XYZ file of N, CA and C in Angstrom:
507
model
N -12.024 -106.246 11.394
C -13.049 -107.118 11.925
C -13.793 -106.421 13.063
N -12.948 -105.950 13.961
C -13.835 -105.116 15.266
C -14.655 -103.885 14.761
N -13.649 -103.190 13.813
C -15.169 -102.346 13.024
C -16.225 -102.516 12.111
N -16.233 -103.785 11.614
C -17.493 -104.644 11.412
C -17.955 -104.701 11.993
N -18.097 -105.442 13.196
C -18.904 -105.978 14.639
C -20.072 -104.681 14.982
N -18.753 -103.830 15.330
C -19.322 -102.332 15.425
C -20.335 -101.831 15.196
N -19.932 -101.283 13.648
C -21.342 -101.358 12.897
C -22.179 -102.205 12.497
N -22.407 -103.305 12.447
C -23.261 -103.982 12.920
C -24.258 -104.240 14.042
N -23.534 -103.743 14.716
C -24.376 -103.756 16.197
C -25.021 -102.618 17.240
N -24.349 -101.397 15.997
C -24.800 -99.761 15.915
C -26.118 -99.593 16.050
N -26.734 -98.578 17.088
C -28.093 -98.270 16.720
C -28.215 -97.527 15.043
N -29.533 -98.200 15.373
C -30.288 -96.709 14.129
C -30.327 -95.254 14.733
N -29.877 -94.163 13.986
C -30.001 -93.108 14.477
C -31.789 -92.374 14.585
N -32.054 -91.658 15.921
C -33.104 -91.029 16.080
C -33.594 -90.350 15.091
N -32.805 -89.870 14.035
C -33.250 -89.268 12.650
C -34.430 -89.774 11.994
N -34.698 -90.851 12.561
C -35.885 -91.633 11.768
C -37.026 -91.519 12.425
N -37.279 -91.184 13.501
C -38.575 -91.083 14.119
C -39.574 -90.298 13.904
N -40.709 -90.808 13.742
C -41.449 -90.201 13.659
C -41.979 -88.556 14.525
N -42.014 -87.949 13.368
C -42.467 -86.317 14.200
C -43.642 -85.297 14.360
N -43.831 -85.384 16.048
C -45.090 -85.187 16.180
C -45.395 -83.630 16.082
N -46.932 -83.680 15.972
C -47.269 -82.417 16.300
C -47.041 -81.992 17.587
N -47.002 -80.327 17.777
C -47.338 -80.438 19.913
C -48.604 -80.229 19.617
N -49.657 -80.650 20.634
C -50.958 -80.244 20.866
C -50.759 -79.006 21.157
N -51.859 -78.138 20.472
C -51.979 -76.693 20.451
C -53.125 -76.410 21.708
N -53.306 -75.676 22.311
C -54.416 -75.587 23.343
C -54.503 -74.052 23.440
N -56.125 -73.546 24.312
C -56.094 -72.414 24.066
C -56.600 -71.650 22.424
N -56.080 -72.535 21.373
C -56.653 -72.443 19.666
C -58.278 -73.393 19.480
N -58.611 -72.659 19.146
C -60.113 -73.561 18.269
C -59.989 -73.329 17.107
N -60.530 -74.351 16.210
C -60.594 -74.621 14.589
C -62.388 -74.791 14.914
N -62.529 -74.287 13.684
C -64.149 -74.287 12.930
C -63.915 -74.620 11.524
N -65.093 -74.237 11.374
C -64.939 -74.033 9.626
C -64.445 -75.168 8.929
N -63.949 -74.808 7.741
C -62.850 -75.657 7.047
C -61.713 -76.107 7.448
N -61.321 -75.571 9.217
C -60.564 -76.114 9.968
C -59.079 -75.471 9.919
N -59.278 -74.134 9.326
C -58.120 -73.655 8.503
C -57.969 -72.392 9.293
N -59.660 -72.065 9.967
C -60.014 -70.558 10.713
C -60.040 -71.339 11.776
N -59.500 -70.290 12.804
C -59.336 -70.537 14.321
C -59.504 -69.209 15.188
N -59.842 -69.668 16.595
C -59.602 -68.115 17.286
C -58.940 -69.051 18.746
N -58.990 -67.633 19.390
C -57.259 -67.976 20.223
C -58.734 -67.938 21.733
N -58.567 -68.587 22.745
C -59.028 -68.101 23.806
C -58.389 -67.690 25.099
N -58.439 -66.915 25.997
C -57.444 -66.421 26.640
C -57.913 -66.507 28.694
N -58.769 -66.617 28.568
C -59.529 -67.244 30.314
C -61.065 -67.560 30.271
N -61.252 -67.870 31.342
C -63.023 -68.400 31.580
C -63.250 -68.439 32.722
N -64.622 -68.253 32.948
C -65.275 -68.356 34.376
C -66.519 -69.186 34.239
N -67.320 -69.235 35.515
C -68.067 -70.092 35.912
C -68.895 -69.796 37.004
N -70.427 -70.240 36.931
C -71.079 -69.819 38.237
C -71.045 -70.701 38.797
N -71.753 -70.660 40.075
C -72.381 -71.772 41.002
C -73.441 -72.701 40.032
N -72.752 -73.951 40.484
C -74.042 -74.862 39.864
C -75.163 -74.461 40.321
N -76.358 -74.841 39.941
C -77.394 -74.623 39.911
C -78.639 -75.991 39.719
N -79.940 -76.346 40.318
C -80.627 -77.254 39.460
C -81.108 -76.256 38.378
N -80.798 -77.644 37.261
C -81.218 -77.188 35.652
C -82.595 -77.237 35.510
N -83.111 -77.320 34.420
C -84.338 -77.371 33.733
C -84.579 -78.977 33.927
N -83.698 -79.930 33.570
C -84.174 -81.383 33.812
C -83.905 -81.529 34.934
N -82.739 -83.057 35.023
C -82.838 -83.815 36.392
C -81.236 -83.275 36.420
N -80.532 -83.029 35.830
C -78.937 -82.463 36.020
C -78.952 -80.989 36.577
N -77.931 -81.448 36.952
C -77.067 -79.686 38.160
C -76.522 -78.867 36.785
N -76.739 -77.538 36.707
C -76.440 -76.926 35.557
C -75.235 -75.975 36.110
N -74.062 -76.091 34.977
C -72.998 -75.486 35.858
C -72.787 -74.456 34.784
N -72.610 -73.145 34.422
C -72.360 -72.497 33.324
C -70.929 -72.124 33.078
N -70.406 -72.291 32.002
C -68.905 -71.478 31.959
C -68.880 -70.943 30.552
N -67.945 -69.955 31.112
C -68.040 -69.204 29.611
C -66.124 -69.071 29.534
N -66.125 -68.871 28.260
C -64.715 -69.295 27.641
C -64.486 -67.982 26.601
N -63.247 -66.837 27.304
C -63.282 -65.977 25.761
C -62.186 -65.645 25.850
N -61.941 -64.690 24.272
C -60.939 -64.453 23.812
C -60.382 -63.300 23.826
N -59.422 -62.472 23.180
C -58.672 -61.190 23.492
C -59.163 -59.948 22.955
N -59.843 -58.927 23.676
C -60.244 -58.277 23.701
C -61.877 -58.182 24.561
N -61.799 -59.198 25.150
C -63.030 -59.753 26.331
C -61.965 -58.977 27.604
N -62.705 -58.962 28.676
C -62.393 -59.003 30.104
C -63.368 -59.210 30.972
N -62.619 -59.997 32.333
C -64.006 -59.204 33.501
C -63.285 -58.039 34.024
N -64.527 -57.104 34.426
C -64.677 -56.116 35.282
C -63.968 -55.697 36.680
N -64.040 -55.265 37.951
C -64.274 -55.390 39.317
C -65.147 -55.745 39.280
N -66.276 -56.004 38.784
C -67.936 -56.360 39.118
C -67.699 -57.617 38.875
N -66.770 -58.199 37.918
C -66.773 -59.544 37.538
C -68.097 -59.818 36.659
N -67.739 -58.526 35.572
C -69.005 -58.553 34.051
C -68.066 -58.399 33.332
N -68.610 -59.016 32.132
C -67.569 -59.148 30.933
C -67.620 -57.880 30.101
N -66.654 -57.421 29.448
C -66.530 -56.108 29.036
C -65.962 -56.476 27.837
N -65.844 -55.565 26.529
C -65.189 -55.546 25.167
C -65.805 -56.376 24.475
N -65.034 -56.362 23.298
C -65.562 -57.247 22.291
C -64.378 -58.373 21.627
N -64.727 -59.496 21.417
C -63.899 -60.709 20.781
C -65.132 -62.110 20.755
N -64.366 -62.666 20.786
C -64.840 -64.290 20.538
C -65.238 -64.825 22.081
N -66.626 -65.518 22.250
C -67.059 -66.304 23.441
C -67.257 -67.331 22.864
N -67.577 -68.423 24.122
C -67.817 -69.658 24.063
C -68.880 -69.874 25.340
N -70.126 -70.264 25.416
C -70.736 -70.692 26.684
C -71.224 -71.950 26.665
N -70.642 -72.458 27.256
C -71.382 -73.970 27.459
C -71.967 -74.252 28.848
N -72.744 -74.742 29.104
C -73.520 -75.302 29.779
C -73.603 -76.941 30.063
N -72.831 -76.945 31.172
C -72.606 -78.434 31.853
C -73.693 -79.239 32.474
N -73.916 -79.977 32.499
C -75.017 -80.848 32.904
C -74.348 -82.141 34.392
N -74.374 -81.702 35.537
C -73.699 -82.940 36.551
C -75.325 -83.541 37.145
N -74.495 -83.632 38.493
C -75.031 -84.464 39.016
C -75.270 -83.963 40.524
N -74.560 -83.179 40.980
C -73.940 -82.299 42.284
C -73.859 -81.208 42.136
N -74.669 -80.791 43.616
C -74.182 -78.910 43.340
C -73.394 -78.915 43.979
N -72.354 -79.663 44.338
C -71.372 -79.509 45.184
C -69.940 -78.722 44.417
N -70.033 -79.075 43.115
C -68.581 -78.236 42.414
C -68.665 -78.640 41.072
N -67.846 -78.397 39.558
C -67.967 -78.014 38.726
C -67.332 -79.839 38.508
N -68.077 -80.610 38.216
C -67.628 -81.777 37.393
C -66.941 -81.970 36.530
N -65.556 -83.089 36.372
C -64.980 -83.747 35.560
C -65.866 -84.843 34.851
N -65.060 -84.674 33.549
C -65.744 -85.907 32.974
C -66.085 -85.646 31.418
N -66.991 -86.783 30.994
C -66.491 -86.762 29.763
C -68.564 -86.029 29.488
N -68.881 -85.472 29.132
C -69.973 -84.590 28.361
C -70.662 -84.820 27.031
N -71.836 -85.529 26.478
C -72.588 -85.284 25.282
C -72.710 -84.144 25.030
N -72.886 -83.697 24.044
C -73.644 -82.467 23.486
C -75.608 -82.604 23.472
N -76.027 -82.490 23.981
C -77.438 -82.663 23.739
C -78.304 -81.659 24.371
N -79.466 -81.597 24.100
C -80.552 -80.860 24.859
C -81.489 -81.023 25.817
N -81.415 -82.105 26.482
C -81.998 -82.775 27.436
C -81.859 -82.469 28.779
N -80.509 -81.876 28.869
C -80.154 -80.944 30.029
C -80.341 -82.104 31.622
N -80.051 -83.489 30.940
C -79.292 -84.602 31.891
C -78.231 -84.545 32.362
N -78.123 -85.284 33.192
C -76.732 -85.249 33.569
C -75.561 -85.894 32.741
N -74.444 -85.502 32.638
C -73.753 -85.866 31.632
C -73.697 -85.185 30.063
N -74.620 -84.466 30.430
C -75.156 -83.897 29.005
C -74.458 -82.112 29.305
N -74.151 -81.619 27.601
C -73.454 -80.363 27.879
C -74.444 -79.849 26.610
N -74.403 -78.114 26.498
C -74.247 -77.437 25.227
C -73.352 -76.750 25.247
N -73.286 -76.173 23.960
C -72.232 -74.926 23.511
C -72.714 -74.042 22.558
N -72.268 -72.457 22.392
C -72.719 -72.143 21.638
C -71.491 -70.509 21.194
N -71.205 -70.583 20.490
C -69.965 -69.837 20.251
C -70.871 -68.601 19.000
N -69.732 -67.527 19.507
C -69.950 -66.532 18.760
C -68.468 -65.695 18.601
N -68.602 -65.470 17.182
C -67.147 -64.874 16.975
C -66.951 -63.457 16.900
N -67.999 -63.070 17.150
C -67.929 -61.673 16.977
C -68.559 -60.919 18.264
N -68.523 -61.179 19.209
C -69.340 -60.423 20.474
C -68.895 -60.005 20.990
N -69.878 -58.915 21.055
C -69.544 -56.983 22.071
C -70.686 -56.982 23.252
N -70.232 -56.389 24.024
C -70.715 -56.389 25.271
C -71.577 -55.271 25.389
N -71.044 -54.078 24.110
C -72.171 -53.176 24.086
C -72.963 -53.692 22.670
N -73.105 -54.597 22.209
C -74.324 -54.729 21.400
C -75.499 -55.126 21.574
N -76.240 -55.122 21.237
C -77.278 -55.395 21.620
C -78.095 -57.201 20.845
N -77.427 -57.173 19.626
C -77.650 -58.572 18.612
C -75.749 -59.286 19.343
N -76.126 -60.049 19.129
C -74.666 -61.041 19.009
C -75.337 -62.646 18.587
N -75.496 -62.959 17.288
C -75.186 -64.018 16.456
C -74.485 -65.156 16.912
N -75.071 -66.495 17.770
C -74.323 -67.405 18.716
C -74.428 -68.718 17.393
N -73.091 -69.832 17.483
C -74.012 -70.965 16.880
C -73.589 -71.887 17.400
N -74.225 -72.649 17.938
C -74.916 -73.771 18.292
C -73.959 -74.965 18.053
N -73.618 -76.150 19.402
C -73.521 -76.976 18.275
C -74.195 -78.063 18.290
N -74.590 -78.920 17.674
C -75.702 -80.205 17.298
C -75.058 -81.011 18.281
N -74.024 -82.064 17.902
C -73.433 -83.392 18.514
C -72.095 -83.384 18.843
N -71.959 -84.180 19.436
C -70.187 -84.241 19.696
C -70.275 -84.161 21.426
N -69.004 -83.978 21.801
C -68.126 -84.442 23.138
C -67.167 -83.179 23.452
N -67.633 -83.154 24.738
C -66.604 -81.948 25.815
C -66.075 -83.195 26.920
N -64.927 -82.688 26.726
C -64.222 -83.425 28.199
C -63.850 -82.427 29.175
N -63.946 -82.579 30.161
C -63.605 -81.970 31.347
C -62.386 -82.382 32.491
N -61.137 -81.887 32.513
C -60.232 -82.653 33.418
C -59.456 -81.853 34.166
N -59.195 -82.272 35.655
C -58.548 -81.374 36.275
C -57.162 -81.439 35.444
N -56.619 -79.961 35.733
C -55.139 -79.493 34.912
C -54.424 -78.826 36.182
N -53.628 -79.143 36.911
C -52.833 -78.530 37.624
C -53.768 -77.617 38.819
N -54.049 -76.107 38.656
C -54.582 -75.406 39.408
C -55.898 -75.307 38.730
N -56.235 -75.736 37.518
C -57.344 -75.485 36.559
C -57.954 -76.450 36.206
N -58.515 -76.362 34.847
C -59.069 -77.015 33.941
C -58.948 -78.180 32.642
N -58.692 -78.644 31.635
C -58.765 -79.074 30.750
C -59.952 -79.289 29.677
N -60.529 -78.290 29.056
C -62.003 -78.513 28.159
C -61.723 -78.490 26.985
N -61.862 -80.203 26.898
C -61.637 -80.387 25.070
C -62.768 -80.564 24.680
N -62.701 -79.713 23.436
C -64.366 -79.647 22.325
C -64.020 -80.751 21.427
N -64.942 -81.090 20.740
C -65.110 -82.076 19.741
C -66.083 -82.258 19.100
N -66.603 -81.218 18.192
C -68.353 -81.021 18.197
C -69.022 -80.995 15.985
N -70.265 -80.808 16.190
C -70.764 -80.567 15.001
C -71.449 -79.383 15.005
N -71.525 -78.296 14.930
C -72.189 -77.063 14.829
C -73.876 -77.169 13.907
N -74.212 -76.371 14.361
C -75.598 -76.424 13.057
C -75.762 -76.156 11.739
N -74.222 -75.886 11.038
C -74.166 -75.306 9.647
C -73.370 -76.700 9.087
N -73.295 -77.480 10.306
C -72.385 -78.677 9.647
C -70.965 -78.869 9.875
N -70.179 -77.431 10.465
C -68.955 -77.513 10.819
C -68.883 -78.036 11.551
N -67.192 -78.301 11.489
C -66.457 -79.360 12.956
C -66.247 -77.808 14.101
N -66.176 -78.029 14.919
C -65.403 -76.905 16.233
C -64.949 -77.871 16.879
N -63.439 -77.484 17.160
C -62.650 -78.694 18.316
C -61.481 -77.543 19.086
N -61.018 -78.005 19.899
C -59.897 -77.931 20.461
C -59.978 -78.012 22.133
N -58.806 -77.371 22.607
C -58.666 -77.416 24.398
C -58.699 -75.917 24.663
N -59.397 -75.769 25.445
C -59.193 -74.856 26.369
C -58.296 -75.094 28.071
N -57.073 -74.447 28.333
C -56.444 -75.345 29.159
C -56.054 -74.023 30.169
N -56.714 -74.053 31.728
C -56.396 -72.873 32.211
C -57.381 -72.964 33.613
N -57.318 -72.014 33.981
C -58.091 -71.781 35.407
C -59.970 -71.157 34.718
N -60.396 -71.689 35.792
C -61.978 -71.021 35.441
C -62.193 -70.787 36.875
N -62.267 -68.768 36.622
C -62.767 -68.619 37.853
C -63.988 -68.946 38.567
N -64.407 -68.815 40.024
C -65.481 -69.142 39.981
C -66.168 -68.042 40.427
N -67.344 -67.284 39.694
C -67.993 -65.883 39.791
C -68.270 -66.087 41.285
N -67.648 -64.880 42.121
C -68.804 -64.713 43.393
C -70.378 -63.822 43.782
């Protein structure tokens, strides 16, 4: 009888739970979502006033075989990312959540990625993306920049970039 009760009154074992992915960060998916490239640091200038009524903050985002310099110029060749933030303040590099658009408002971001760029070329092939959402969040000593976008060929581009962005002097 007491080992009736028992089991009866036994949990369910954790075996059953559902199993998550970990969020991957640092990876971007394009394409068919199948191709990815890895990014590895980023920097950033001084805001600036933009072309509209928003503070234009620039950062650029790349991958392995990029570097900066001592000059703090980018050198080699791999995968970039530049987007262009749209605030409100030239006081520092805004959190928050970002459109994709061209209006160059506040609140408003672009992006424009290239997978193949050399620092000694002279062409480098960027694309664009149409619509979608960048978030921006402080991360510890850094950043948090999640993509979420439509490119101009129709692809998705998503992921986090999760890390420090220096700030160019």
């Amino acid at each position: 009888m007491a080992v009736a009760i028992t089991l009866t009154t036994s949990c369910d074992s954790d075996d059953d739970l559902p199993v998550s992915q970990p969020i991957q960060v640092n990876t971007f998916c394009y394409g068919d979502q199948t191709t990815n490239f890895e990014t590895i640091g980023a920097f950033r200038e001084e805001p600036q006033v933009g072309g509209g009524t928003g503070v234009l903050s620039e950062v650029t985002v790349y991958g392995d075989g990029l570097q900066l310099n001592d000059m703090e110029e980018l050198e080699g060749a791999g995968v970039l990312m530049q987007i262009s933030f749209y605030g409100n303040s030239l006081d520092d590099f805004q959190t928050g959540l970002y459109q994709i658009a061209t209006t160059e408002e506040p609140a408003d971001a672009s992006l424009s990625y290239i997978l193949d760029y050399d620092t000694a070329g002279m062409f480098n092939t960027s694309i664009a993306l149409e619509s979608g959402f960048i978030r921006v969040e402080t991360y510890q000593t850094g950043y948090a920049i999640t993509v979420d976008g439509i490119d101009v060929n129709g692809d998705e581009l998503h992921g986090i970039y999760l890390g420090n962005v220096a700030l160019l002097q």
